[in-house]
Structure formats: structure tokens, C-alpha cells
XYZ file of C-alpha atoms in Angstrom:
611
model
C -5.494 4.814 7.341
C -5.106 1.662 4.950
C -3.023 2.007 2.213
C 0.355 1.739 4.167
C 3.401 1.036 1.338
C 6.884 -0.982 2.479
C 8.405 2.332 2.528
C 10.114 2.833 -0.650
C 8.587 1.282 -3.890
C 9.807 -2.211 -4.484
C 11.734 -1.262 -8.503
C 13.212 1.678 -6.621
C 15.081 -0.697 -3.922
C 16.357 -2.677 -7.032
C 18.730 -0.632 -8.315
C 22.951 -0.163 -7.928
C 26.196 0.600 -8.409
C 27.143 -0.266 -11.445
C 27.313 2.987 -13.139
C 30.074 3.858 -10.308
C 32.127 0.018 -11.313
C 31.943 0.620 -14.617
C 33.754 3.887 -13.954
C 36.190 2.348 -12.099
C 36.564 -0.367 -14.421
C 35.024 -2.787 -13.313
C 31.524 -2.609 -15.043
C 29.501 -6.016 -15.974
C 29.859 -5.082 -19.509
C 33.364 -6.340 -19.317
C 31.936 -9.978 -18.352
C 30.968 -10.624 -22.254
C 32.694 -11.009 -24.827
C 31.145 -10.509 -28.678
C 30.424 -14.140 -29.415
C 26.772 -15.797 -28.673
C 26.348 -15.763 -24.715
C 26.207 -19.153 -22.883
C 24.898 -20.523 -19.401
C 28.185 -19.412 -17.848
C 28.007 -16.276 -19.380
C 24.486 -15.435 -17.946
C 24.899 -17.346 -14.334
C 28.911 -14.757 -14.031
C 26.208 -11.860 -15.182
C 23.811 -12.657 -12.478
C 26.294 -13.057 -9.805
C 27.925 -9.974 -10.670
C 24.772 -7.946 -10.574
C 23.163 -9.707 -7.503
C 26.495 -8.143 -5.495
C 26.660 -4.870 -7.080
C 22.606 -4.432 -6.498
C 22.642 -5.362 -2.837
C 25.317 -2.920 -1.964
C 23.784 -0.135 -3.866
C 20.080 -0.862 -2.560
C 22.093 -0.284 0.948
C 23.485 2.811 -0.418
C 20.326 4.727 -1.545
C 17.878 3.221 0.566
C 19.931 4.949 3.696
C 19.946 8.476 1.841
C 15.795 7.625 0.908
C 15.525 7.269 4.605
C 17.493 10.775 5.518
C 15.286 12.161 3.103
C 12.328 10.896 4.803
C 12.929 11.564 7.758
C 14.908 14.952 7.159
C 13.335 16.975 4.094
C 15.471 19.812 3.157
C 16.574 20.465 -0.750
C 19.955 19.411 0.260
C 18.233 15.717 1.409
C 16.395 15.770 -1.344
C 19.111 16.641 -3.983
C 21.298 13.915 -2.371
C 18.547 11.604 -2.265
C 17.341 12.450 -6.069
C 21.583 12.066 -7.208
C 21.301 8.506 -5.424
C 18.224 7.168 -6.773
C 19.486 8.464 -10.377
C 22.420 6.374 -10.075
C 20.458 3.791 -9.013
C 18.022 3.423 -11.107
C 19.962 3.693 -13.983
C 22.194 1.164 -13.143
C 19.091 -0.937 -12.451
C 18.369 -0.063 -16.566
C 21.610 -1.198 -16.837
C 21.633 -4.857 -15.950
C 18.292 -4.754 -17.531
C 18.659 -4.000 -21.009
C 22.285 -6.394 -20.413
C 19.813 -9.055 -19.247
C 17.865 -8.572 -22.849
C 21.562 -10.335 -23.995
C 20.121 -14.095 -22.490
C 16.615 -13.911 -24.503
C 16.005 -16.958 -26.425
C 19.303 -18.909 -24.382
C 17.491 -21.940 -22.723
C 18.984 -21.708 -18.924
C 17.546 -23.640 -15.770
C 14.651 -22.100 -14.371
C 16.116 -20.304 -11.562
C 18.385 -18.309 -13.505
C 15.862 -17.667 -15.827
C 13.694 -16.157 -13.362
C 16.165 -14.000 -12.026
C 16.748 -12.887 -15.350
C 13.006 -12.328 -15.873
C 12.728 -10.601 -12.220
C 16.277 -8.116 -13.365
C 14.093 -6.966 -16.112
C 10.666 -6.564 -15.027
C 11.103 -5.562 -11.283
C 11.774 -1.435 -12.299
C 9.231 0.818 -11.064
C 10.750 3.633 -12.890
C 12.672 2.938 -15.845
C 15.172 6.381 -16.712
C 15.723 6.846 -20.161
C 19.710 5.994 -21.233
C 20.122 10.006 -22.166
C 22.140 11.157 -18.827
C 20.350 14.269 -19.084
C 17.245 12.979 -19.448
C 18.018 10.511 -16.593
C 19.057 13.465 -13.963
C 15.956 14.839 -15.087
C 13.545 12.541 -14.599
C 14.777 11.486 -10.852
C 14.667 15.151 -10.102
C 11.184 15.511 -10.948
C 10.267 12.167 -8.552
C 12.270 13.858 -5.665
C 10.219 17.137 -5.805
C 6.661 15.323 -6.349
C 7.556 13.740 -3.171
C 8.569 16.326 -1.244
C 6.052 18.726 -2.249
C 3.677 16.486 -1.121
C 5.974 15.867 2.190
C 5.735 19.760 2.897
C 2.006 20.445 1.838
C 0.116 22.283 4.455
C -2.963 23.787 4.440
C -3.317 27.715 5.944
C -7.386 28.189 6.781
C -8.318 32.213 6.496
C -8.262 33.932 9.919
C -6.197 30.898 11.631
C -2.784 31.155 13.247
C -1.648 27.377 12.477
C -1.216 25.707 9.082
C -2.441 22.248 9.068
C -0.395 19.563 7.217
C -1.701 16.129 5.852
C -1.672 14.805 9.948
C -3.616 17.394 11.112
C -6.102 17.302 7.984
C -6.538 13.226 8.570
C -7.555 13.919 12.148
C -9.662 16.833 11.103
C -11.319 14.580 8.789
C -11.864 12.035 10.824
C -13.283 13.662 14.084
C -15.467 16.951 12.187
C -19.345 16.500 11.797
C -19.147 19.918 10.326
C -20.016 19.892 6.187
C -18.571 22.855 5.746
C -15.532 22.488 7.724
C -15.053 19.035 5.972
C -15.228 20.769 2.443
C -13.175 23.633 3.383
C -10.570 21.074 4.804
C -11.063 18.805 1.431
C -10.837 21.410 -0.587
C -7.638 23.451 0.792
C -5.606 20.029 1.042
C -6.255 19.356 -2.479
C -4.965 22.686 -3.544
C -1.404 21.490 -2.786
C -1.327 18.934 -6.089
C -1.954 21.503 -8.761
C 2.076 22.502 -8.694
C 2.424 18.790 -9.504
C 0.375 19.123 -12.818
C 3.409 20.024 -15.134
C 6.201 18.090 -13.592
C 3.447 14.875 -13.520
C 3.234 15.175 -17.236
C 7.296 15.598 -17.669
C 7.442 12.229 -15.579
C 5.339 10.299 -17.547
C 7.177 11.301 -21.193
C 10.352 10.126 -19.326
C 9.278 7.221 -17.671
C 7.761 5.628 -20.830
C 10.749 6.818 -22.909
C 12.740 4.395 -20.502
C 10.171 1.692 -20.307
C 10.284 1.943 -24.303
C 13.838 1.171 -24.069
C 13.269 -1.538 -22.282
C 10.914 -3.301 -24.652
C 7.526 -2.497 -22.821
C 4.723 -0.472 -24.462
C 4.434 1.954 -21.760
C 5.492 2.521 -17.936
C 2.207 0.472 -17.047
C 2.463 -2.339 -18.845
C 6.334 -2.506 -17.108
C 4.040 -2.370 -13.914
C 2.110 -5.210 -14.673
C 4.468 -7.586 -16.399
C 6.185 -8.091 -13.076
C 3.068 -10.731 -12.098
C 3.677 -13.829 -13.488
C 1.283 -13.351 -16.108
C 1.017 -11.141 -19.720
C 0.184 -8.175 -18.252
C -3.045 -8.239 -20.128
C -4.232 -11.492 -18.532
C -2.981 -9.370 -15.018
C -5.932 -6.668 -15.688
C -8.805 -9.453 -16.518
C -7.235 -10.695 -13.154
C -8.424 -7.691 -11.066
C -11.767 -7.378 -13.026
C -12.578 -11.059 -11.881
C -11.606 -10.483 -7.909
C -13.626 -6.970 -8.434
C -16.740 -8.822 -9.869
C -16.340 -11.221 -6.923
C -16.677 -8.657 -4.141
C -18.876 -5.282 -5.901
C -22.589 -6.660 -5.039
C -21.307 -6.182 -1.142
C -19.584 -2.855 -1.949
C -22.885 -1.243 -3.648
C -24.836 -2.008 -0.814
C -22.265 -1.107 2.115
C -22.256 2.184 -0.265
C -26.412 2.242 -0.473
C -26.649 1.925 3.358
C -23.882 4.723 3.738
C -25.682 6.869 1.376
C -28.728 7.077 3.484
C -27.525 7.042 6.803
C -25.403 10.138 5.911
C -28.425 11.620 4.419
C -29.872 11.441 7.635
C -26.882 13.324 9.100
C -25.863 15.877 6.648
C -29.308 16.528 5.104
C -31.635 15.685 1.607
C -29.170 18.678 0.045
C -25.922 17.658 0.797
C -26.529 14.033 0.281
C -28.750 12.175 -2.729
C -31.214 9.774 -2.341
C -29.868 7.739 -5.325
C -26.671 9.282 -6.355
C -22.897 8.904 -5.734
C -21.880 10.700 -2.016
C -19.547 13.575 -1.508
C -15.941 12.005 -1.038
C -15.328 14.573 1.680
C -18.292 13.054 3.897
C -16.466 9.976 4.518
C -14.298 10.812 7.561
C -10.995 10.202 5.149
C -9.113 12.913 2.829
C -9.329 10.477 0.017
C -12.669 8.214 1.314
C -10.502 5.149 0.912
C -11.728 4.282 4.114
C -14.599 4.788 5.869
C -14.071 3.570 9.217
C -14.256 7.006 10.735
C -17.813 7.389 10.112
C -19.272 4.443 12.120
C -20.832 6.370 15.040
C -22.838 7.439 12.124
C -23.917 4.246 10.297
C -23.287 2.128 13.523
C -26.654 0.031 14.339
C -28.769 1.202 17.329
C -27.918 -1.979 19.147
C -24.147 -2.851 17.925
C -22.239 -1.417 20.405
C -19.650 -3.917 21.207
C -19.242 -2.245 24.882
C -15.720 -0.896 24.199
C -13.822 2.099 22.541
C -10.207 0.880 22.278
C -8.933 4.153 21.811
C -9.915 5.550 24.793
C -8.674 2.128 26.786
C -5.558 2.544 25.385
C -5.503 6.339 26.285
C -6.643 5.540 30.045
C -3.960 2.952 30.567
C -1.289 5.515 29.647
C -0.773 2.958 26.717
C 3.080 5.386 25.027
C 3.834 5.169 21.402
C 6.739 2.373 22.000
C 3.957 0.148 23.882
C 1.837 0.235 20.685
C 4.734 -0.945 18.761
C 5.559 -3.288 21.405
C 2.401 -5.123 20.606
C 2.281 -5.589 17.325
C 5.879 -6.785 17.896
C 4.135 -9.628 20.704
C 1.685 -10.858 18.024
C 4.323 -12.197 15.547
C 6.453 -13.663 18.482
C 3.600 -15.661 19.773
C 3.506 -17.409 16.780
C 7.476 -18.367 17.348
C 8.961 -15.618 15.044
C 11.963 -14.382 16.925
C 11.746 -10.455 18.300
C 12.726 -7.744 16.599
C 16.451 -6.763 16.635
C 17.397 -3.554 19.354
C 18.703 -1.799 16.237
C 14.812 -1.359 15.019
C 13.879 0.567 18.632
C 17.243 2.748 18.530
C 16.664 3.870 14.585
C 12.595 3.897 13.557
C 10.788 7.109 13.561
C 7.318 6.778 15.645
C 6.635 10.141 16.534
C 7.073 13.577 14.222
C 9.704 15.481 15.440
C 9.178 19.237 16.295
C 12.345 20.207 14.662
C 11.761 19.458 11.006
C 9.706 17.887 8.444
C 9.247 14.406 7.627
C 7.168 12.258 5.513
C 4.679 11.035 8.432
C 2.949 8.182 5.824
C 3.403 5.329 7.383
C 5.979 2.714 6.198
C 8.506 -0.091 6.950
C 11.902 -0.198 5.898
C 14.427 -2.879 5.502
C 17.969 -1.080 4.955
C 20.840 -3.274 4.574
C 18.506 -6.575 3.300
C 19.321 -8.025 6.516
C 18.888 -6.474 10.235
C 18.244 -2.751 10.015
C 14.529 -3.054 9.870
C 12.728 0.148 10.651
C 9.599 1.476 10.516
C 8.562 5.222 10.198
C 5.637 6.810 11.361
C 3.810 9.172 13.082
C 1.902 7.171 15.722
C -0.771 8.446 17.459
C -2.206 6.114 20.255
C -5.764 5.529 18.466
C -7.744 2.103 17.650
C -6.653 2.547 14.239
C -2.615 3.442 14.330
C -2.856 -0.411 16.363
C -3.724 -1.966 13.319
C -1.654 -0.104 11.064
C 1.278 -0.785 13.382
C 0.703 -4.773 12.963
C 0.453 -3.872 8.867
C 3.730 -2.020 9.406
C 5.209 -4.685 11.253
C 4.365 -7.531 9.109
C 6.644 -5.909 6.199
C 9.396 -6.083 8.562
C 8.684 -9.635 9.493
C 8.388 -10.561 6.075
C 11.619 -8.795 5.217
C 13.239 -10.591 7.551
C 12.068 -14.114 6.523
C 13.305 -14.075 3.125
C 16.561 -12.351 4.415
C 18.738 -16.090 3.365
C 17.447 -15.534 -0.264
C 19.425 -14.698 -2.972
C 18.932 -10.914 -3.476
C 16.793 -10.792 -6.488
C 14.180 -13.114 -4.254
C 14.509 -10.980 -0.843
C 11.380 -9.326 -1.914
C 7.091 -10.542 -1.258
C 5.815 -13.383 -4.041
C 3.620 -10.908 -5.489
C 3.761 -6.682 -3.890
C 0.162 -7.440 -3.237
C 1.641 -10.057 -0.765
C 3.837 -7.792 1.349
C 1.039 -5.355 2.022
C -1.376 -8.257 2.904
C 0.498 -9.610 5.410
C 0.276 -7.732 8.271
C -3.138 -7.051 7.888
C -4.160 -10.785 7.876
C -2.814 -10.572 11.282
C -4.970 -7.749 11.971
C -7.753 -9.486 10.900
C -7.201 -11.802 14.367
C -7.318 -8.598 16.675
C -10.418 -9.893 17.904
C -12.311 -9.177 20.967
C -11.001 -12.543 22.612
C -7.635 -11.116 21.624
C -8.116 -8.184 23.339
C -9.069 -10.142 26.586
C -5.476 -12.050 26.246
C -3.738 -8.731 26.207
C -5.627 -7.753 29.226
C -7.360 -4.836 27.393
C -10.548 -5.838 27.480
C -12.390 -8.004 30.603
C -14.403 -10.066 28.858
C -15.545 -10.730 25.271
C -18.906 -8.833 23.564
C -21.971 -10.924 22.827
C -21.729 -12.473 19.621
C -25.028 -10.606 18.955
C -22.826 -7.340 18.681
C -20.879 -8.756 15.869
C -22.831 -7.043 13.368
C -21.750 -3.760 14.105
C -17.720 -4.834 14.739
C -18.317 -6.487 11.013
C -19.805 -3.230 9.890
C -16.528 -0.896 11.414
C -14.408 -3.975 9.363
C -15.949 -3.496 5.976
C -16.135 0.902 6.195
C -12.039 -0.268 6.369
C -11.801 -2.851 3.838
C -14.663 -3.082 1.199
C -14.752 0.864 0.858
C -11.292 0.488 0.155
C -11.240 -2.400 -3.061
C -12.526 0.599 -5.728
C -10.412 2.764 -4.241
C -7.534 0.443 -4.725
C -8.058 -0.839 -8.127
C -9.253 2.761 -9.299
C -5.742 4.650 -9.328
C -3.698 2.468 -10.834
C -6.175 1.867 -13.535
C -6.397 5.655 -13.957
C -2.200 5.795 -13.980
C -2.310 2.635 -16.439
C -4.749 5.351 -18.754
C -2.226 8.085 -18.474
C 0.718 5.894 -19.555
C -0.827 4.438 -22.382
C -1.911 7.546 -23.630
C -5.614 6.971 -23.328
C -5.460 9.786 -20.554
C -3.418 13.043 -21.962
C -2.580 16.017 -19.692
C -5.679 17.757 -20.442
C -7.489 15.277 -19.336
C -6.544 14.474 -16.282
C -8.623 15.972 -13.444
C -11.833 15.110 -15.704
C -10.774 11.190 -15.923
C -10.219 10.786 -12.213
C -12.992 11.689 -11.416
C -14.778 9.670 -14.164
C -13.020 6.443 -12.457
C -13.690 7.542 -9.067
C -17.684 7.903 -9.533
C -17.547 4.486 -11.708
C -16.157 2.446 -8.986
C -16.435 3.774 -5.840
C -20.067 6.363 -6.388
C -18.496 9.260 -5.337
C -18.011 13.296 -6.317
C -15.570 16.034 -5.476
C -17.500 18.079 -3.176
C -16.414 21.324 -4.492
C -16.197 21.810 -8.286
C -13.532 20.923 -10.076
C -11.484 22.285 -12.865
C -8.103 20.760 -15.122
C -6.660 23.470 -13.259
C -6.422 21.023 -10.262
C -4.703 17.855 -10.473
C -6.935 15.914 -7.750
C -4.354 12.586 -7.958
C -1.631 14.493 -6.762
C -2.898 14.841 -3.365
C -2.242 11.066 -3.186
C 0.707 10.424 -1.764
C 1.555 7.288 -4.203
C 0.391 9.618 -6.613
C 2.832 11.789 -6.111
C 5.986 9.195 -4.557
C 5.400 6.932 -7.300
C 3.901 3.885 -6.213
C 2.134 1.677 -7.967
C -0.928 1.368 -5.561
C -2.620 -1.863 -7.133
C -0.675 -4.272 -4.540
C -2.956 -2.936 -1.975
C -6.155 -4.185 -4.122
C -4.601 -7.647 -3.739
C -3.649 -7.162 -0.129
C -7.092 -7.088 0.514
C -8.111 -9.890 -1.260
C -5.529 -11.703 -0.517
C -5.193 -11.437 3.595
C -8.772 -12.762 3.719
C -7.416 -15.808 1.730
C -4.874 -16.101 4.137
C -7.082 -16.090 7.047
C -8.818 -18.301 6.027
C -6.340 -20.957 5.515
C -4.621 -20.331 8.647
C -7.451 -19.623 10.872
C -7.973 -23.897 9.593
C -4.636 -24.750 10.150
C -5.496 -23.223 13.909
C -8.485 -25.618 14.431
C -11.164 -22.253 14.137
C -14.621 -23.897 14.441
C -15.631 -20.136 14.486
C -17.461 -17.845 11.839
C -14.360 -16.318 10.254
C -14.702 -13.441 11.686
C -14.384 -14.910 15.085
C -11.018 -16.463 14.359
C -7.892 -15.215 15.553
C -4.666 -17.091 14.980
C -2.960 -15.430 18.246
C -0.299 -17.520 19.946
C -0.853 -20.782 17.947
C 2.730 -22.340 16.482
C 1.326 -24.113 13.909
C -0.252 -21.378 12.329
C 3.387 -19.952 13.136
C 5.016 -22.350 11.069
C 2.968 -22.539 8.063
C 3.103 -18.294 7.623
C 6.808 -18.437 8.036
C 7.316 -21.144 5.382
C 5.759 -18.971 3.031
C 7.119 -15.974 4.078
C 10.684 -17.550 3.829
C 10.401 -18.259 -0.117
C 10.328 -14.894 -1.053
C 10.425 -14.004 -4.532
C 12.136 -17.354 -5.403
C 8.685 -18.928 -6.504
C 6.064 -17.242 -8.783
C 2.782 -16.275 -6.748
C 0.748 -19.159 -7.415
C 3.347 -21.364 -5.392
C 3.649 -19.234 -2.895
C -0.331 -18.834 -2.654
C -0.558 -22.282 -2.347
C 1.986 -23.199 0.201
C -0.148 -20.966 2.695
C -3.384 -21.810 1.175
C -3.565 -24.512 -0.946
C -5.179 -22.518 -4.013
C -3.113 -21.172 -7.130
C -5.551 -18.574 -7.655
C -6.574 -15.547 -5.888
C -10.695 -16.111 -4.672
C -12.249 -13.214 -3.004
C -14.855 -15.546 -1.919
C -12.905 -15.637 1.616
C -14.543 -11.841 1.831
C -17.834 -12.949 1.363
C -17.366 -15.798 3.852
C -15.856 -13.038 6.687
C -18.912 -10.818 6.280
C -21.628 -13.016 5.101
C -23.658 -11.938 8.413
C -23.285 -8.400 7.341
C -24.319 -8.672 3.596
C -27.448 -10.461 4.797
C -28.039 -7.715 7.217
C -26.755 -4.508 4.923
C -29.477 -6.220 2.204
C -32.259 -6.233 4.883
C -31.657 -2.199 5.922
C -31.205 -1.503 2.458
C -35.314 -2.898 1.621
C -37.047 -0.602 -0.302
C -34.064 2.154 -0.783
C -32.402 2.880 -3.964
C -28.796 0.420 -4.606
C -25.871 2.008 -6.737
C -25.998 5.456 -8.694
């Protein structure tokens, strides 16, 4: 698992009670009067909506998390009545904010202003109908995709998304792995009519707004025209695609060897269901396949963890250890009394991973539904670092308590991933001694199935989403254009056919929760960045990949500092306070796994590259 979001998408936290003041009288329309606004004006506007925002993000992020972690229609109706209010109070103090253009103000209220206006992920249109509408089709995306399960012919037990994952990860079976692919998928064509629905409304409110279309509100939120924001990601793509095409040649043939010349091309794009994930985001799962004869590292930290009896709390517990070695302070009691770790047998929740800060203070949370496996240990530390972060910027102002960029948030806790190491492992006591560095290749190799199959993946589905919006992509398009992205950037096919009958990005949960998806593209450029710098800052005479920034302060202190600013700064600060770059260089990915290009291009002699 990779794509882990901060629980609830960042525009949906940002939105408020004002529709409920303004019934009781005391709305912020009654702050202006008719004449030409001043600095006062604007700084009495801000402080008034700051207040009202907090308390409502309080409000609805509590009934989001019932409805998480409860899903019945009557959670989800209270949830979808919340969020409506919400968001269109959020619309609100946007469109009021429109009131300030052109007033010159000092920059920090004129960022605030900026941040009121751009920070939506779902803009409702000002028709109440429309509104109730439009939050009622969000609701039951998500929690059709919450309750999707899969019922295989002749079986007793319908298997939902957890099972599926596991399924997908563990079978060497093709045709269990299609039949698995295939039924999960069937759960998104439902979606197909309400998906269209959303996007009329959500562009009708981003057109009130003054934005094009629902995407371009999505990408104006990053310091840059959100034009300049796309060339952005093509540059960081260009950076890091010749090591993608050949991680992707080498898969190709060494799952040609396993699956067979039929089921696999010698030169074409590979079946996305033969990559040991539902959506082959990831790849990790099909190492003992691809893994070189002489790379075993000597360990399988799964099955340490399972012989040491290692419970679902004591997986928490270390992710928890690795901040507080670098002098953050532990997490509050309130976060072990009130997360979710487990799926309970009483009811159904939404198991995708997620952290969740609840009253902008304290009451951090995660929720999942841990399973004690190498990979739910790194996801924990991703889950983890939200709630560090969260906490960090916790003194801010509350239109700063969020990450300098989203892509920031999500890269944070995997940059401390990055330094779960095998000397790391030794510290905890899990492991006796450290692998030869001659097995490095094959630990590199396990690293980049996780993170450089993932970069298409991640740019591919908001680009796709960005298509939709604009119009470029119409309903009748949709199934066809996914899968026209998907074989551009990542070289892969649907391994069943495929009709517009389906509506394959459904069975994505962002898809379908509506989250914007490109932060985790950047979290994966970015946390390489980041340990880079810090893994310098902690004296690493290493190859990167050797680093680990475990227990040293320093390293502490400069992570904290940034983490502390928030939203206060735009990104390129904030980049450079950790780093000392303004601009995002996926050069730091090359650096980490320069041994295992060098090796990938050696296997990959004489065999076709790309498709």
C-alpha cells in the first residue's frame, strides 16, 4: 500500500459554520458595509472567518470520522448534511474574500486571503438544492466504495477491498488474479452516473468561484498559475521515466518467465493484475519474483515480527519511537484511547488507511486496518508523520495549520521510512546484525517496485480527472481514456476487456472519496529531497540508501522547523528551510538508486525497453 491520504481531503477540512451564524445573525456579511473595503475591513473578515472555520472543521471532521468508522445511511446522511454546510460556508468566505481583490494589504493577510479562496477541494454551487445535491452524491461514492465486496461463484465468503489486497498480493495464480481484478472492479460501474452528476456540480461551483473548471481550482492552490503547476510535474516526470521504463522492462520479462510467453509480451505493456496490487501502483509484492538470485538480504521482517508476537499497538508503538528519537514529544493518550487499528467485526468501516487531526490541536488519530506485515510498518510511520506534522503547525493561525504544499504532508512520513534501514532494524533489536552491503541490490530493487512503479501511477489520475473537468474527457469517454493514460505512463492493460459500461477509476478509492491524488506524485519526489538534506545534516558518509536519520537531534531540529511553518510560507520557503533548494529536483531519486539503474540497465542487455 502507498498512496495513504491525511484522512479527509485537505478543501474538505476547510470549511464552517457560517451558514448556521448568519442564521443566527451573526453572519460575516454583516462585517461590510457598501463603501470600498479597507485593510481593517479585510484583517475583521479574516479574523471572523479564521474562528468560525476552526470550530466548524471540529464539527464535521468528528461526524467524517463516525462515518468512517461507522457506515450506515444514517452516518452517512449526517455526515453528507455536515459537509454540505460546510462546504458551502467554505464558498462563502470565498466568493466574500473576492471583495479584497485589487486592495494592496501586507503579505500575510494577503495570503490568507489567497489560501480562503483557493484551498476548496469541492466547490458547491450557491443553488441550495444544487448544493444538498452535490454533497449527497460525494457521501454515496464514498460509501459505495466503503461497502464494495466481491462474492466469487461457488464461495461462502464475500471478499471486500482487504481481503482482495491480500489476495493480490500473496496469489501466483493468473486466473485467480484476473478473476479477483476483475470482480473488484465491478463495484465502480454504479458510480458511472453519479461521477458525471459530480463533475457538472463541482465545476458549476468552481465557475462561481472564478476558476475555469474544478481542476484548475485544484491546481491554483500551488503557488504557481496552475498552468506553470502541470509543466511542473512534466519536468520531475522527465527527471525520473528512463529508471521507470527499465524497472518496467526488467518486470516485463521476469514475469514472462513466471506467467508464460501468452500471458505476458515480450515488448508490450503488462497486465495490471500481474503486479501483486489491485491497482499496480505498487509493485512491491512481486519481488520473490524479480528478486536477484543472490539478493537475499537474510531476513523477512514480516515473519520476525510475526514470531516475536509483535500486536497491532506495538507496530504503532514504533513508528511512534522513531519521531521521539529525534526529540518530538510522544503522542498524546487520547490518540491510543480513540484511533481505529483493527476492523471491527461488528460493522463496516473505511479500512484505507489515514490520519486524522480533529479539533486542530490534540485529538490526533489514525485509522486503519493494521495487519502485522513488513509493509503496514512503513505505512504506519507514513500515517504517523501526518499526525506529527499536524501537530507541529498546531500554534499557526488556522488558515496555515495545514502542509506547505499537500504533496508535503504525504511525503513526510515516508522520508522517515526511507531510514528503516537494516542498521535500524539492529537498533530496534529486530534484526542481529546488518546484511552485506553486497545484498543492497535486491533491498534497492523491493524500494523502487514501491516507489518508482508508483510516480505514473501518481501523476496519471489526476491528469485523467484534470481531462474530465475540463471537458476534454466527456462521460462517454471515460473507461476508454483511463486506460489510454494508464498504458502511456505506466505500460500497462486491463487484463480482462473492457467496456464504457465499466467505470475502471471508480475502484480507486480517491476516485471515488474525492481526493485529488497528485500530492502523492510530489510525496515521492519530494521525501527523497528530504532525505537527502537531512541524511547531511546527520553527518551520512553513506550511499543514500544507507542513511538513516534514526535518533539524531539535529536532524530532529531541522524537520521540526519546517514542519512548524505550516502553510504560513509558500512551498519554495518551506523547501528550502529543510533543504536549501526552492525547487523540487528528482535527482535525489536517481542518487538513492543509482546502484540499481546501473544494474536494472545491465539485466535489461539485449531485451526490448518500453512498449
Amino acid at each position: 500500500m502507498r498512496a495513504y491520504g491525511s484522512g479527509w481531503a485537505t478543501g474538505l477540512l476547510l470549511g464552517l459554520l457560517v451558514l448556521a451564524a448568519m442564521a443566527a445573525g451573526g453572519g460575516s456579511a454583516q462585517l461590510f458595509s457598501q463603501q470600498t473595503p479597507t485593510v481593517k475591513d479585510a484583517e475583521a473578515f479574516i479574523k471572523d472567518a479564521e474562528a468560525k472555520l476552526l470550530d466548524l472543521n471540529i464539527l464535521s471532521g468528528r461526524a467524517d470520522w463516525v462515518k468512517a468508522t461507522y457506515i450506515t445511511e444514517d452516518t452517512e446522511i449526517l455526515a453528507a448534511h455536515a459537509d454540505e454546510r460546510s462546504i458551502a460556508a467554505q464558498v462563502e468566505f470565498a466568493k466574500q474574500a473576492t471583495r479584497f481583490d485589487g486592495l494592496k494589504l501586507p503579505d500575510d493577510l494577503a495570503r490568507k486571503l489567497k489560501l480562503l479562496k483557493t484551498s476548496l477541494v469541492l466547490a458547491t454551487p450557491a443553488d441550495p438544492k444544487l448544493s444538498a445535491e452535490l454533497t449527497d452524491i460525494t457521501s454515496r461514492l464514498e460509501g459505495t466504495y466503503g461497502k464494495g465486496k466481491w462474492c466469487p461463484s461457488g464461495k461462502d465468503k464475500c471478499l471486500d477491498i482487504e481481503d482482495l489486497t491480500r489476495l493480490m498480493a500473496s496469489s501466483r495464480d493468473a486466473g485467480e488474479l484476473r478473476d479477483a481484478w476483475a470482480g473488484w472492479h465491478q463495484i465502480s460501474r454504479p458510480m458511472r452516473k453519479d461521477f458525471a452528476r459530480y463533475v457538472q456540480l463541482a465545476n458549476q461551483g468552481a465557475h462561481e468561484l472564478g476558476f475555469k473548471d474544478t481542476g484548475a481550482l485544484w491546481r491554483s492552490k500551488y503557488d504557481m498559475p496552475p498552468d506553470d503547476f502541470a509543466k511542473e510535474l512534466d519536468r520531475l516526470w522527465d527527471q525520473v521515466r528512463p529508471l521507470y521504463l527499465q524497472l518496467h522492462a526488467y518486470a516485463r520479462w521476469k514475469l514472462r518467465e513466471q506467467y508464460g510467453d501468452q500471458a505476458v509480451p515480450a515488448s508490450g505493456p503488462i497486465p495490471a493484475d500481474l503486479l501483486g496490487n489491485m491497482w499496480a501502483q505498487t509493485w512491491e509484492n512481486t519481488y520473490p519474483l524479480l528478486a536477484p538470485a543472490d539478493a537475499d538480504p537474510g531476513y523477512d521482517l514480516t515473519k520476525i515480527l510475526k514470531e516475536r508476537n509483535t500486536d497491532v499497538p506495538a507496530m504503532v508503538r514504533y513508528g511512534e519511537h522513531f519521531f521521539t528519537s529525534l526529540g518530538f514529544d510522544p503522542l498524546p493518550e487520547t490518540f491510543w484511547e480513540r484511533s481505529m487499528f483493527t476492523k471491527p467485526r461488528d460493522r463496516e468501516v473505511v479500512c484505507h488507511a489515514s490520519a486524522w487531526d480533529l479539533d486542530f490541536d490534540q485529538d490526533l488519530r489514525v485509522k486503519m486496518c493494521i495487519d502485522v506485515t513488513d509493509e503496514y510498518f512503513s505505512v504506519i510511520h507514513h500515517e504517523l508523520g501526518h499526525n506529527f506534522y499536524q501537530r507541529a503547525y498546531r500554534h499557526q493561525p488556522f488558515l496555515y495549520r495545514d502542509s506547505a504544499n499537500d504533496g508535503f504532508h504525504e511525503a513526510i512520513g515516508d522520508t522517515i521510512a526511507l531510514s528503516i534501514t537494516p542498521p535500524y532494524l539492529v537498533k530496534l533489536g529486530l534484526l542481529d546484525k546488518s546484511p552485506d552491503p553486497s545484498k543492497d541490490i535486491g533491498l534497492l530493487l523491493h524500494k523502487a517496485l514501491e516507489k518508482i512503479a508508483f510516480l505514473p501511477f501518481g501523476l496519471l489520475i489526476d491528469q485523467w480527472r484534470w481531462k474530465v473537468f475540463s471537458g476534454e474527457i466527456t462521460p462517454e469517454q471515460y473507461n476508454q481514456t483511463w486506460w489510454a493514460l494508464r498504458l502511456k505512463y505506466q505500460g500497462l492493460t486491463p487484463p480482462v476487456p473492457r467496456s464504457e459500461e465499466d467505470f475502471d477509476p471508480g475502484a480507486k478509492y480517491h476516485v471515488a472519496a474525492n481526493v485529488p491524488y497528485t500530492r502523492y506524485f510530489l510525496a515521492d519526489i519530494l521525501q527523497f529531497q528530504f532525505h537527502r538534506a537531512l541524511a547531511k545534516t546527520a553527518g551520512c558518509n553513506e550511499p543514500l540508501h544507507r542513511c538513516s536519520i534514526y535518533e539524531n537531534k539535529q536532524a530532529g531540529a531541522q524537520l521540526e522547523k519546517m514542519l512548524a511553518m505550516g502553510m504560513s510560507r509558500p512551498w519554495p520557503e518551506a523547501l528550502e528551510a529543510l533543504t536549501g533548494q526552492r525547487q523540487m529536483d528528482a535527482t535525489a531519486i536517481r542518487d538513492y538508486f543509482a546502484p540499481l539503474e546501473k544494474w536494472l540497465k545491465e539485466q535489461n542487455q539485449g531485451k526490448p525497453v518500453g512498449w
